[in-house]
Every structure is written in structure tokens, then in C-alpha cells.
């Protein structure tokens, strides 16, 4: 039996798990790793060098190598595999041991697992980790939730391995991790992070469509445009990687790689989960809903090819100034990204009340500024907005962000006009503008919806001049 001397355990030694192990050991901790797949175990051993790493594909040996009380991190695919691992592991653990699920688990599963394990005195935390492969290796954004007193024991390690970020107002770089709330708060926040990720990715792909088709830009020009944008108000990880993507040549042909990739996107589902829960809580999230739907529609490749032969568009081509198109698109994307973050933050505000997470939206904006997929300079403004108004249900009303939105809406309207005229779908951007226009409408036509519901279903309606609920026998005189 190996001596029980390792500080942390990692179950799941795929790319993310392996990179996290290396990151943790970079900071002076020792780690034991476990994977059923012995080739993953060998890979970690090969990468270990002279670090304090132990790797095994025998669960008992792995558990035996850990210092008590044990801290075991799980990085396995979300869903039933997490439950299977917990079932195998549970008999080997003791009260006071801590299990941290660092995958993209659904927050309701996290609640169930937490309750189950508590019966055996085992602590459980749901920890969202964002930043992909390189984030895991060199500094991710970490979103932990669960018992606060237990978090304290792992906080120094999580702070050490997380990304560090220094914003305009920060004197020293801050770690991109903080305790977010009890129960499944961490996994909930990670889910919303991913919903926003879906929204921004869809918006960027719409902008690409407009630049490529309306602006007739080639990949070199697209690379230039996105690289320039990444120096300005759109500075963000997703804009940065988009610029890189347009510069990537294909290894198998002479073309740009992006042109050789099938236009049909996959998804593991976290964007859809965000929409589902927002629907349940009745929080409007049109950009994220649309992003999920557009990924679904992208997969209808054969149907789209058939429809392209039959269903005609407007046949109008954009002949305007290409530079103006680029300038308007930069502002339209900025506008739409702000409204997408606003929708996600609004969901967090209401979910926090419903699930008693007591989330601090300023902290969330702060830890999203470095390491994660949705990091962007906009988050500095969002952090400031929630420091001014911590309990605000919307950041659209913030003094600074509202000014920025009002300025950028003009260009957004121009871009949407071009999209409509040319028949280029820009649904997420349209959703952003419609959300803004609806939110700022003191009057919306929902009185008609109330009337229709009462007409066909006697669902009653409220009036704008007196309290109470009313029902009318509609259209009696024509009967
Ligand atoms: C992150 C990512 C990460 C992963 C998504 C992809 O924050 O690092 O969000 O979690 O890339 O799971 O999600 P889809 O497969 O749903 O696009």
C-alpha cells in the first residue's frame, strides 16, 4: 500500500483532469490521480517529471494514498458516470472527507448528491471550472458552491491554481475564484456562464456571416477585423480565438481550416439547461434561447440544403461602405454582448432568490474576468454596475452601461436592417435588440394577449384603472 501522503485526489485523468493535476502540483501540493483507463494513468505518469504525483487505476490504492480527511476532485463526464463513481468511492471514504464535483453537472443532480452523501457525513461541493485545456493547466476561473466552512479548507489551493486578474480598479491581481453560495450555487453559476457562452458564440457567428456574405470579406480580412476588435471595446477571449481561427490553414488541403469545417454545431446541453431553468423561473433570456435553437437548426444540414433550392430570399446585395459595415458591426456586437450578459445576470438574480443561494453578482462578474471562456473587458463594467447596485434585477439600468447601450443601439438597428434586407439570419442580434426595446417599453401589447385568453378560455384579465380580476362575455351581439 502507498503511504497516505498526498494532499489531493483527482478522479478522471482526461485532458482537463491531467492538466489540473499539473497545475495543482505547480503550486507545491501533492496529488494522487485515478482513472479506470490505464492509458490515462500512464499519460499522467509520463507528464509528472519530478512532481509529487501518484497515479493508479486501482481505486483502493488511490484512496489509500490520500491524507485524511481526504479531498477528492472529480473530473468525469456529467450524468450517470458521476453517480457510478460516487457509488464505488463511497464505501472507501469516511465522514469528514470532501468530494468536489468539478464537471458540468446539472445543479439539481448536485443537490441530490449533496443530500445523499451528507447522510454518511461526507461533504460535497459542486465546483464549476471554466477555461478549457489551457485554463485547467495555467489558471481557470473557478465557481465553487457548497458548505462555506468546508470551502475554507480548499480555498488556498483553489486560489493558487486559479487565473489571476487585475482590472482597472484593482491594485493587486485577484484570484478568479470565490465561494459563491451554498448547495448547488457553483454549478448553477457555471450553467449560466455556459448559457452566456452559447449566446456570445452565436452572436459572433452571425457577425461572421454578415462580414463574409454582405461584406464579401475573405479569411485574411476577417482575421484583421477580429484582431483589431480585440484591441478595443470587444476585447475578450472569444474574439481573440475567432481572430486566430481565421488565420489557421488546413493541414489536409490548401484552404483555410474554417472553410473545411461542417456548418453543423454540437452541444453537450448546458446552454439548453440555462434556457429550461429560465423558462421555469419565468426569466426572459431570448439570446440564449435563440443560440440553443440556432445550434439545433445548424444540425438540420440536409433539410437546409434542400430548402436552399426552393425557398427564395430577398435577392438584395449589400453594396454599401465596407468600413461602415465593420464599424457598425463592432458596435452591434458590443450592444448584443452586453444584453446577453444582462440576461444571464438577471437569471442569476432571480435564481438566487428562488434557490436561496444569496449570490453576489459583483463577485461573479469579478471571477469571470480572467480564465473563463466568457472573459471580456465588458465584465469590468458589469462588476462596477453590481458594486453600485448589488440587488438590481437588471444591469440595463446601470448609469454607465445604459449610456453605452443607448449609443450602440443606433448601429445595431442599421446592422439588423442590412440583415433583413439581405436575408442573412441574425436572430440572436435581433433578439438582443428586441429584448432592449421590450424592456424599455412602458407599454407592451400584452393587454391584447390578456383579452384573447379571456375571450377563448375565460382566463380573466386585470384592468389598468382598477384592482381585481375581470371576465367579459366577448362578442355576444354577433352570436
Ligand atoms: C468552459 C466551457 C466548457 C465546455 C463546454 C462546451 O467554460 O470551459 O464551457 O465547460 O467547453 O462544456 O459546451 P457545449 O458542448 O455544450 O458547447
mmCIF file of C-alpha atoms in Angstrom, residues 203 233-234 329-341 378 396 404-413 416 429-437:
data_model
loop_
_atom_site.group_PDB
_atom_site.id
_atom_site.type_symbol
_atom_site.label_atom_id
_atom_site.label_comp_id
_atom_site.label_asym_id
_atom_site.label_seq_id
_atom_site.Cartn_x
_atom_site.Cartn_y
_atom_site.Cartn_z
ATOM 1 C CA UNK A 203 -23.636 36.457 -31.958
ATOM 2 C CA UNK A 233 -14.345 47.571 -26.680
ATOM 3 C CA UNK A 234 -14.802 43.916 -27.713
ATOM 4 C CA UNK A 329 -20.915 45.540 -36.564
ATOM 5 C CA UNK A 330 -18.393 46.234 -33.822
ATOM 6 C CA UNK A 331 -20.968 48.358 -32.021
ATOM 7 C CA UNK A 332 -23.818 45.938 -32.710
ATOM 8 C CA UNK A 333 -21.801 43.074 -31.274
ATOM 9 C CA UNK A 334 -20.914 45.187 -28.247
ATOM 10 C CA UNK A 335 -24.581 46.064 -27.731
ATOM 11 C CA UNK A 336 -25.642 42.435 -28.101
ATOM 12 C CA UNK A 337 -22.929 41.086 -25.835
ATOM 13 C CA UNK A 338 -23.985 43.487 -23.071
ATOM 14 C CA UNK A 339 -27.623 42.429 -23.383
ATOM 15 C CA UNK A 340 -26.579 38.749 -23.314
ATOM 16 C CA UNK A 341 -24.624 39.214 -20.098
ATOM 17 C CA UNK A 378 -17.233 44.256 -20.552
ATOM 18 C CA UNK A 396 -29.589 47.577 -18.285
ATOM 19 C CA UNK A 404 -23.236 52.565 -23.743
ATOM 20 C CA UNK A 405 -26.327 50.652 -24.853
ATOM 21 C CA UNK A 406 -28.112 53.818 -25.962
ATOM 22 C CA UNK A 407 -25.111 54.791 -28.077
ATOM 23 C CA UNK A 408 -24.585 51.355 -29.626
ATOM 24 C CA UNK A 409 -28.269 50.749 -30.437
ATOM 25 C CA UNK A 410 -28.102 53.055 -33.487
ATOM 26 C CA UNK A 411 -25.521 50.871 -35.225
ATOM 27 C CA UNK A 412 -27.341 47.733 -34.099
ATOM 28 C CA UNK A 413 -30.507 48.925 -35.856
ATOM 29 C CA UNK A 416 -30.331 44.442 -38.393
ATOM 30 C CA UNK A 429 -28.717 40.053 -32.582
ATOM 31 C CA UNK A 430 -32.387 40.692 -33.370
ATOM 32 C CA UNK A 431 -33.250 39.028 -30.063
ATOM 33 C CA UNK A 432 -30.843 41.370 -28.275
ATOM 34 C CA UNK A 433 -32.394 44.471 -29.784
ATOM 35 C CA UNK A 434 -35.952 43.248 -29.241
ATOM 36 C CA UNK A 435 -35.112 42.480 -25.605
ATOM 37 C CA UNK A 436 -33.785 46.026 -25.184
ATOM 38 C CA UNK A 437 -36.780 47.551 -26.963
#
